[in-house]
Short mmCIF file of C-alpha atoms in Angstrom, two decimals:
data_model
loop_
_atom_site.label_atom_id
_atom_site.label_comp_id
_atom_site.label_asym_id
_atom_site.label_seq_id
_atom_site.Cartn_x
_atom_site.Cartn_y
_atom_site.Cartn_z
CA UNK A 184 83.19 -58.84 -60.37
CA UNK A 185 84.20 -55.52 -60.17
CA UNK A 186 82.48 -55.10 -64.02
CA UNK A 187 78.95 -56.81 -62.00
CA UNK A 188 79.35 -53.49 -59.18
CA UNK A 189 80.01 -50.68 -61.87
CA UNK A 190 77.02 -52.30 -63.59
CA UNK A 191 74.60 -52.70 -60.78
CA UNK A 192 75.34 -49.12 -59.90
CA UNK A 193 75.27 -47.30 -62.78
CA UNK A 194 71.14 -48.92 -62.34
CA UNK A 195 70.78 -47.50 -59.86
CA UNK A 196 71.57 -44.32 -60.42
CA UNK A 197 69.64 -44.52 -63.45
CA UNK A 198 66.45 -45.81 -61.18
CA UNK A 199 66.90 -42.24 -59.06
CA UNK A 200 67.74 -39.80 -61.39
CA UNK A 201 64.23 -40.66 -63.60
CA UNK A 202 61.87 -40.29 -60.84
CA UNK A 203 63.20 -36.68 -60.34
CA UNK A 204 63.92 -35.88 -64.46
CA UNK A 205 59.87 -37.22 -64.23
CA UNK A 206 58.73 -34.72 -61.36
CA UNK A 207 60.28 -31.92 -62.72
CA UNK A 208 59.11 -31.70 -66.55
CA UNK A 209 55.44 -31.18 -65.19
CA UNK A 210 56.74 -27.52 -64.12
CA UNK A 211 59.16 -27.19 -66.85
CA UNK A 212 56.40 -27.33 -68.93
CA UNK A 213 54.01 -25.22 -67.24
CA UNK A 214 56.40 -22.72 -67.62
CA UNK A 215 57.24 -23.37 -70.59
CA UNK A 216 53.72 -22.70 -71.37
CA UNK A 217 53.64 -19.39 -69.72
CA UNK A 218 56.16 -18.23 -70.92
CA UNK A 219 55.17 -18.75 -74.81
CA UNK A 220 51.75 -17.04 -74.13
CA UNK A 221 53.54 -13.92 -73.18
CA UNK A 222 56.10 -14.41 -75.69
CA UNK A 223 52.73 -14.58 -78.07
CA UNK A 224 51.45 -11.97 -76.58
CA UNK A 225 54.29 -9.67 -76.67
CA UNK A 226 54.36 -10.85 -80.88
CA UNK A 227 51.01 -9.85 -81.33
CA UNK A 228 51.71 -6.48 -80.54
CA UNK A 229 54.63 -6.14 -82.00
CA UNK A 230 53.27 -7.14 -84.78
CA UNK A 231 50.20 -4.49 -84.81
CA UNK A 232 53.19 -2.33 -83.70
CA UNK A 233 55.11 -2.96 -86.96
CA UNK A 234 52.17 -2.81 -89.10
CA UNK A 235 50.84 0.69 -87.57
CA UNK A 236 54.34 1.80 -89.27
CA UNK A 237 53.83 0.77 -92.18
CA UNK A 238 50.48 2.05 -92.93
CA UNK A 239 51.67 5.49 -91.60
CA UNK A 240 54.43 5.51 -94.30
CA UNK A 241 51.61 3.93 -96.69
CA UNK A 242 53.11 0.77 -97.55
CA UNK A 243 49.37 -1.24 -97.64
CA UNK A 244 50.64 -4.61 -98.61
CA UNK A 245 52.99 -4.60 -95.62
CA UNK A 246 50.65 -3.36 -93.34
CA UNK A 247 48.12 -6.19 -94.58
CA UNK A 248 50.91 -9.43 -94.74
CA UNK A 249 50.94 -8.96 -91.15
CA UNK A 250 47.87 -8.57 -89.64
CA UNK A 251 46.07 -10.83 -92.08
CA UNK A 252 47.63 -13.89 -90.42
CA UNK A 253 46.12 -12.53 -87.12
CA UNK A 254 42.76 -11.87 -88.01
CA UNK A 255 42.16 -14.21 -91.26
CA UNK A 256 39.58 -16.98 -90.81
CA UNK A 257 37.91 -15.70 -87.67
CA UNK A 258 40.49 -15.28 -85.54
CA UNK A 259 40.67 -12.61 -83.11
CA UNK A 260 43.94 -11.08 -80.63
CA UNK A 261 43.47 -11.67 -77.12
CA UNK A 262 43.64 -8.42 -75.92
CA UNK A 263 39.97 -5.85 -77.28
CA UNK A 264 41.99 -3.14 -77.89
CA UNK A 265 44.11 -4.94 -79.77
CA UNK A 266 41.89 -6.48 -81.92
CA UNK A 267 39.99 -3.66 -82.49
CA UNK A 268 42.35 -1.15 -83.21
CA UNK A 269 44.35 -4.04 -85.77
CA UNK A 270 40.87 -4.67 -87.71
CA UNK A 271 40.42 -1.02 -87.94
CA UNK A 272 44.07 -0.44 -89.52
CA UNK A 273 43.73 -4.20 -91.84
CA UNK A 274 40.29 -2.23 -93.34
CA UNK A 275 41.39 1.16 -93.72
CA UNK A 276 45.23 -0.48 -95.52
CA UNK A 277 42.95 -3.28 -97.47
CA UNK A 278 40.62 -0.41 -98.95
CA UNK A 279 43.64 1.88 -100.26
CA UNK A 280 45.56 -1.16 -101.44
CA UNK A 281 45.09 -0.37 -105.42
CA UNK A 282 46.78 -3.93 -106.16
CA UNK A 283 43.53 -5.81 -105.37
CA UNK A 284 40.24 -5.69 -107.49
CA UNK A 285 38.04 -2.99 -106.22
CA UNK A 286 34.86 -5.46 -105.41
CA UNK A 287 37.77 -7.81 -103.30
CA UNK A 288 38.99 -4.64 -101.27
CA UNK A 289 34.66 -3.81 -100.84
CA UNK A 290 34.38 -7.19 -99.60
CA UNK A 291 37.59 -7.76 -97.51
CA UNK A 292 36.77 -4.63 -95.28
CA UNK A 293 33.27 -5.34 -95.40
CA UNK A 294 33.89 -8.16 -93.46
CA UNK A 295 36.02 -6.16 -91.14
CA UNK A 296 33.98 -3.76 -90.13
CA UNK A 297 31.11 -6.12 -89.62
CA UNK A 298 33.33 -7.87 -87.09
CA UNK A 299 33.50 -4.89 -85.80
CA UNK A 300 29.99 -3.55 -85.73
CA UNK A 301 29.92 -7.59 -83.64
CA UNK A 302 32.22 -6.91 -81.31
CA UNK A 303 30.60 -3.47 -80.49
CA UNK A 304 26.66 -1.92 -82.51
CA UNK A 305 27.87 1.73 -81.36
CA UNK A 306 31.37 1.21 -83.09
CA UNK A 307 32.94 4.05 -85.01
CA UNK A 308 36.12 5.25 -86.48
CA UNK A 309 37.82 7.93 -85.03
CA UNK A 310 37.78 10.77 -86.85
CA UNK A 311 39.52 12.42 -88.81
CA UNK A 312 42.53 9.60 -89.15
CA UNK A 313 42.18 6.86 -91.98
CA UNK A 314 40.86 7.38 -95.40
CA UNK A 315 38.09 8.86 -96.66
CA UNK A 316 36.88 5.96 -97.93
CA UNK A 317 36.71 3.86 -94.29
CA UNK A 318 34.51 6.39 -93.42
CA UNK A 319 32.16 5.94 -96.97
CA UNK A 320 32.31 2.45 -96.44
CA UNK A 321 31.06 2.64 -92.22
CA UNK A 322 28.78 4.90 -93.18
CA UNK A 323 26.60 2.26 -96.19
CA UNK A 324 27.25 -0.09 -93.86
CA UNK A 325 25.93 1.84 -90.43
CA UNK A 326 23.00 3.09 -92.64
CA UNK A 327 22.56 -0.77 -94.03
CA UNK A 328 21.94 -1.90 -90.26
CA UNK A 329 19.63 0.91 -89.42
CA UNK A 330 17.59 0.00 -92.24
CA UNK A 331 17.57 -3.48 -91.01
CA UNK A 332 17.16 -2.35 -87.76
CA UNK A 333 14.30 -0.15 -88.57
CA UNK A 334 12.88 -3.16 -91.24
CA UNK A 335 12.92 -5.73 -88.61
CA UNK A 336 11.11 -2.96 -86.46
CA UNK A 337 8.18 -2.38 -89.47
CA UNK A 338 7.99 -6.49 -89.04
CA UNK A 339 7.74 -7.07 -85.04
CA UNK A 340 5.18 -3.85 -85.14
CA UNK A 341 3.36 -6.02 -87.74
CA UNK A 342 2.56 -9.00 -85.96
CA UNK A 343 2.36 -6.88 -83.29
CA UNK A 344 -0.77 -5.14 -84.62
CA UNK A 345 -1.73 -9.16 -85.55
CA UNK A 346 -1.93 -9.86 -82.76
CA UNK A 347 -3.44 -7.46 -81.55
CA UNK A 348 -6.28 -7.61 -83.57
CA UNK A 349 -6.75 -11.42 -82.76
CA UNK A 350 -7.07 -10.49 -78.54
CA UNK A 351 -8.95 -7.81 -79.43
CA UNK A 352 -11.47 -10.24 -81.35
CA UNK A 353 -11.09 -12.74 -78.30
CA UNK A 354 -11.85 -9.78 -76.14
CA UNK A 355 -15.29 -9.01 -77.32
CA UNK A 356 -16.33 -12.84 -77.69
CA UNK A 357 -15.12 -13.84 -73.58
CA UNK A 358 -16.94 -9.86 -72.96
CA UNK A 359 -19.96 -11.23 -74.65
CA UNK A 360 -19.69 -14.07 -72.76
CA UNK A 361 -19.47 -12.30 -70.00
CA UNK A 362 -22.02 -10.57 -70.12
CA UNK A 363 -24.12 -14.25 -71.06
CA UNK A 364 -22.92 -15.44 -67.76
CA UNK A 365 -23.77 -12.37 -65.29
CA UNK A 366 -27.32 -11.77 -66.78
CA UNK A 367 -27.96 -16.14 -66.08
CA UNK A 368 -26.43 -15.18 -63.16
CA UNK A 369 -28.70 -12.37 -61.79
CA UNK A 370 -31.75 -14.47 -63.57
CA UNK A 371 -30.56 -17.36 -60.78
CA UNK A 372 -32.95 -17.32 -57.76
CA UNK A 373 -31.69 -17.60 -53.98
CA UNK A 374 -33.55 -19.01 -51.48
CA UNK A 375 -33.45 -16.14 -49.11
CA UNK A 376 -34.72 -16.46 -45.88
CA UNK A 377 -35.55 -12.89 -42.91
CA UNK A 378 -34.55 -13.75 -39.50
CA UNK A 379 -35.13 -12.06 -35.71
CA UNK A 380 -33.56 -12.06 -32.98
CA UNK A 381 -35.36 -13.57 -29.60
CA UNK A 382 -35.84 -12.02 -26.39
CA UNK A 383 -34.45 -14.98 -24.31
CA UNK A 384 -36.22 -13.42 -20.69
CA UNK A 385 -39.88 -14.52 -22.78
CA UNK A 386 -38.73 -18.14 -22.42
CA UNK A 387 -38.62 -17.29 -18.67
CA UNK A 388 -42.24 -17.70 -18.59
CA UNK A 389 -43.75 -21.22 -16.99
CA UNK A 390 -47.03 -22.51 -18.40
CA UNK A 391 -45.48 -24.07 -22.01
CA UNK A 392 -45.04 -20.20 -22.99
CA UNK A 393 -40.98 -19.86 -23.43
CA UNK A 394 -41.32 -23.80 -25.54
CA UNK A 395 -44.19 -21.82 -27.71
CA UNK A 396 -42.14 -18.85 -28.05
CA UNK A 397 -38.96 -21.33 -29.45
CA UNK A 398 -41.03 -22.74 -32.08
CA UNK A 399 -42.15 -26.08 -29.91
CA UNK A 400 -46.09 -26.51 -29.77
CA UNK A 401 -46.14 -29.74 -28.65
CA UNK A 402 -43.63 -30.05 -26.18
CA UNK A 403 -45.46 -26.14 -25.21
CA UNK A 404 -48.86 -27.73 -25.03
CA UNK A 405 -47.07 -30.98 -22.31
CA UNK A 406 -46.31 -28.20 -20.14
CA UNK A 407 -49.45 -26.37 -20.36
CA UNK A 408 -51.95 -29.47 -20.06
CA UNK A 409 -49.10 -30.97 -16.98
CA UNK A 410 -48.87 -27.67 -14.73
CA UNK A 411 -52.92 -26.73 -15.69
CA UNK A 412 -53.44 -30.11 -14.18
CA UNK A 413 -51.65 -30.21 -11.47
CA UNK A 414 -52.06 -26.50 -10.04
CA UNK A 415 -55.93 -26.49 -10.97
CA UNK A 416 -56.50 -29.88 -8.47
CA UNK A 417 -53.49 -28.65 -6.32
CA UNK A 418 -55.05 -25.37 -6.39
CA UNK A 419 -59.08 -27.03 -6.18
CA UNK A 420 -57.57 -28.79 -2.71
CA UNK A 421 -57.07 -25.81 -1.04
CA UNK A 422 -60.21 -23.86 -1.46
CA UNK A 423 -61.48 -26.77 -0.53
CA UNK A 424 -59.83 -26.53 3.09
CA UNK A 425 -60.40 -22.79 3.03
CA UNK A 426 -64.44 -23.36 3.48
CA UNK A 427 -63.57 -27.45 5.07
CA UNK A 428 -61.32 -26.21 8.36
CA UNK A 429 -60.36 -23.84 10.79
CA UNK A 430 -57.05 -22.93 12.49
CA UNK A 431 -57.60 -22.13 16.02
CA UNK A 432 -53.75 -20.90 16.54
CA UNK A 433 -52.21 -19.40 13.21
CA UNK A 434 -49.87 -22.16 11.25
CA UNK A 435 -48.81 -24.15 14.28
CA UNK A 436 -48.84 -27.76 14.08
CA UNK A 437 -52.23 -29.02 15.45
CA UNK A 438 -53.96 -25.53 14.77
CA UNK A 439 -56.17 -27.15 12.09
CA UNK A 440 -59.84 -28.44 12.61
CA UNK A 441 -61.29 -29.87 9.92
CA UNK A 442 -65.59 -30.67 9.65
CA UNK A 443 -64.59 -34.90 7.86
CA UNK A 444 -65.47 -37.33 10.30
CA UNK A 445 -62.70 -39.74 8.77
CA UNK A 446 -59.27 -38.57 10.06
CA UNK A 447 -57.79 -40.97 7.41
CA UNK A 448 -59.40 -39.11 4.81
CA UNK A 449 -58.01 -35.39 5.49
CA UNK A 450 -54.50 -37.10 6.04
CA UNK A 451 -54.41 -38.13 2.41
CA UNK A 452 -56.36 -35.13 1.26
CA UNK A 453 -53.68 -33.18 2.92
CA UNK A 454 -51.06 -35.36 1.71
CA UNK A 455 -52.48 -35.23 -1.85
CA UNK A 456 -51.94 -31.32 -1.46
CA UNK A 457 -48.74 -31.54 -0.11
CA UNK A 458 -47.88 -34.14 -3.58
CA UNK A 459 -49.39 -32.00 -5.65
CA UNK A 460 -47.38 -28.79 -4.77
CA UNK A 461 -44.36 -29.95 -5.17
CA UNK A 462 -45.04 -32.26 -8.82
CA UNK A 463 -46.42 -27.62 -9.81
CA UNK A 464 -43.45 -26.51 -8.73
CA UNK A 465 -41.07 -28.77 -10.59
CA UNK A 466 -43.37 -28.68 -13.61
CA UNK A 467 -42.22 -25.33 -13.51
CA UNK A 468 -38.98 -25.23 -12.51
CA UNK A 469 -38.74 -28.19 -15.50
CA UNK A 470 -40.27 -25.93 -18.10
CA UNK A 471 -37.82 -22.55 -17.84
CA UNK A 472 -35.35 -24.62 -17.88
CA UNK A 473 -35.88 -26.87 -20.97
CA UNK A 474 -36.97 -23.51 -22.63
CA UNK A 475 -33.60 -22.13 -21.41
CA UNK A 476 -31.44 -24.82 -22.48
CA UNK A 477 -33.91 -25.11 -25.86
CA UNK A 478 -33.71 -21.03 -27.19
CA UNK A 479 -33.08 -20.50 -30.52
CA UNK A 480 -31.32 -16.53 -30.79
CA UNK A 481 -33.32 -16.47 -33.77
CA UNK A 482 -36.06 -17.06 -35.54
CA UNK A 483 -36.99 -17.27 -39.62
CA UNK A 484 -40.63 -15.29 -40.58
CA UNK A 485 -40.29 -15.40 -44.03
CA UNK A 486 -38.36 -17.94 -46.25
CA UNK A 487 -38.82 -16.26 -49.84
CA UNK A 488 -37.32 -16.61 -53.65
CA UNK A 489 -35.95 -13.39 -54.74
CA UNK A 490 -33.76 -13.02 -57.92
CA UNK A 491 -30.03 -12.28 -57.56
CA UNK A 492 -30.66 -8.73 -59.60
CA UNK A 493 -33.22 -8.23 -57.18
CA UNK A 494 -30.99 -8.30 -54.68
CA UNK A 495 -28.04 -6.95 -55.97
CA UNK A 496 -30.35 -3.98 -56.51
CA UNK A 497 -31.46 -3.57 -52.73
CA UNK A 498 -28.12 -3.56 -51.86
CA UNK A 499 -26.99 -0.93 -54.63
CA UNK A 500 -29.65 1.36 -53.40
CA UNK A 501 -29.05 1.24 -49.46
CA UNK A 502 -31.01 3.19 -46.87
CA UNK A 503 -33.01 6.35 -48.65
CA UNK A 504 -31.27 9.78 -47.76
CA UNK A 505 -33.34 12.18 -45.13
CA UNK A 506 -34.47 15.26 -46.85
CA UNK A 507 -35.94 18.25 -45.45
CA UNK A 508 -38.74 17.89 -43.86
CA UNK A 509 -41.94 18.66 -45.41
CA UNK A 510 -45.31 18.27 -44.48
CA UNK A 511 -47.58 15.84 -43.33
CA UNK A 512 -46.29 12.45 -42.30
CA UNK A 513 -43.21 10.94 -42.96
CA UNK A 514 -42.80 8.44 -45.74
CA UNK A 515 -40.75 5.32 -44.23
CA UNK A 516 -39.14 2.57 -45.61
CA UNK A 517 -41.06 -0.89 -45.01
CA UNK A 518 -38.85 -4.14 -43.99
CA UNK A 519 -38.99 -7.02 -44.63
CA UNK A 520 -39.40 -8.22 -41.27
CA UNK A 521 -39.39 -6.88 -37.58
CA UNK A 522 -36.11 -6.85 -36.56
CA UNK A 523 -36.98 -8.24 -33.11
CA UNK A 524 -39.57 -11.04 -32.10
CA UNK A 525 -40.91 -8.67 -29.35
CA UNK A 526 -43.80 -9.61 -26.55
CA UNK A 527 -47.00 -8.04 -27.72
CA UNK A 528 -49.25 -7.78 -24.85
CA UNK A 529 -53.33 -7.05 -25.87
CA UNK A 530 -56.15 -6.79 -23.53
CA UNK A 531 -59.49 -7.87 -24.67
CA UNK A 532 -63.36 -7.14 -22.90
CA UNK A 533 -64.80 -10.28 -21.71
CA UNK A 534 -68.60 -10.12 -20.60
CA UNK A 535 -70.03 -13.07 -18.91
CA UNK A 536 -73.46 -14.22 -16.61
CA UNK A 537 -74.04 -11.20 -13.82
CA UNK A 538 -71.22 -8.89 -15.37
CA UNK A 539 -68.58 -8.34 -17.73
CA UNK A 540 -64.51 -7.78 -17.20
CA UNK A 541 -61.31 -7.45 -19.23
CA UNK A 542 -59.05 -9.85 -20.65
CA UNK A 543 -55.30 -9.86 -21.57
CA UNK A 544 -53.69 -11.31 -24.70
CA UNK A 545 -49.42 -12.28 -25.28
CA UNK A 546 -48.70 -12.48 -29.04
CA UNK A 547 -45.35 -13.32 -29.69
#
């Protein structure tokens, strides 16, 4: 029993200790990663510092052995300034190392300087710091880069010139098409309607004048005939009464004395006078109201087809400027039509048997 209890207690203790160790493992891993990163940065800086000491003593092989593992195969240091220093001093040590073949030295140094140019196109080594071979190689590569840029610019310019020539041809073709379309558009005929403003006051005249003025001749003729008929008959009855009847007490009721023998006929005639008078006044009122309701503010006096070019020429010319007054009548530019449609009254002589007179003509 004692042995079993000891085994059980040991198992529980192991089970409780395992999660705690598992939870602590990630934190320890992160801490180790940070420490490793700091150590790597410190190692890179230390290696570069040691390489600079070897460079100062002229030990080019030692400089190469320290820096090449850091930057070989496209590798780069995390610190850009440290990476630039490593590549620059490695380039100088490579060019000054007589143990290497000259072609290999030039090839390796060219690769290092190219990486410096890729990081900064305006990079240049500090003056009077490194050996002359580095400055000579730098000048050669800089000149080669400038020449490559010049060739690229020339190629782009040649391409742009070719595109420009193509665009000039297209522009000339489109310009010709535009001129053709412009000419065809100018030759196109359009309908021009000349209108004048009507005077609403003329539509207040009875006897169909307002309808004739609005261009509705049939309606005007109907009102004219109806008003003339009712007015003429009513006027005839009034004239007959004026000659056949007398008033003994002014316009007092029962003061009208007529020569007619039949009282019923006299009463019917007076009723007819009243009906015709009401009908005449009603027709005049209806005539004026309908003329006002159907009034057209503008009247088309002329419709013609003209070319667009002629219209554009007239618009471009504008009104003629008035110069100094000279002798003789002033020439006025004739307009296409009247600006306003006005009523024109013209008298005319009338001759009839036994005398003469004057008449009046209304023109609108």
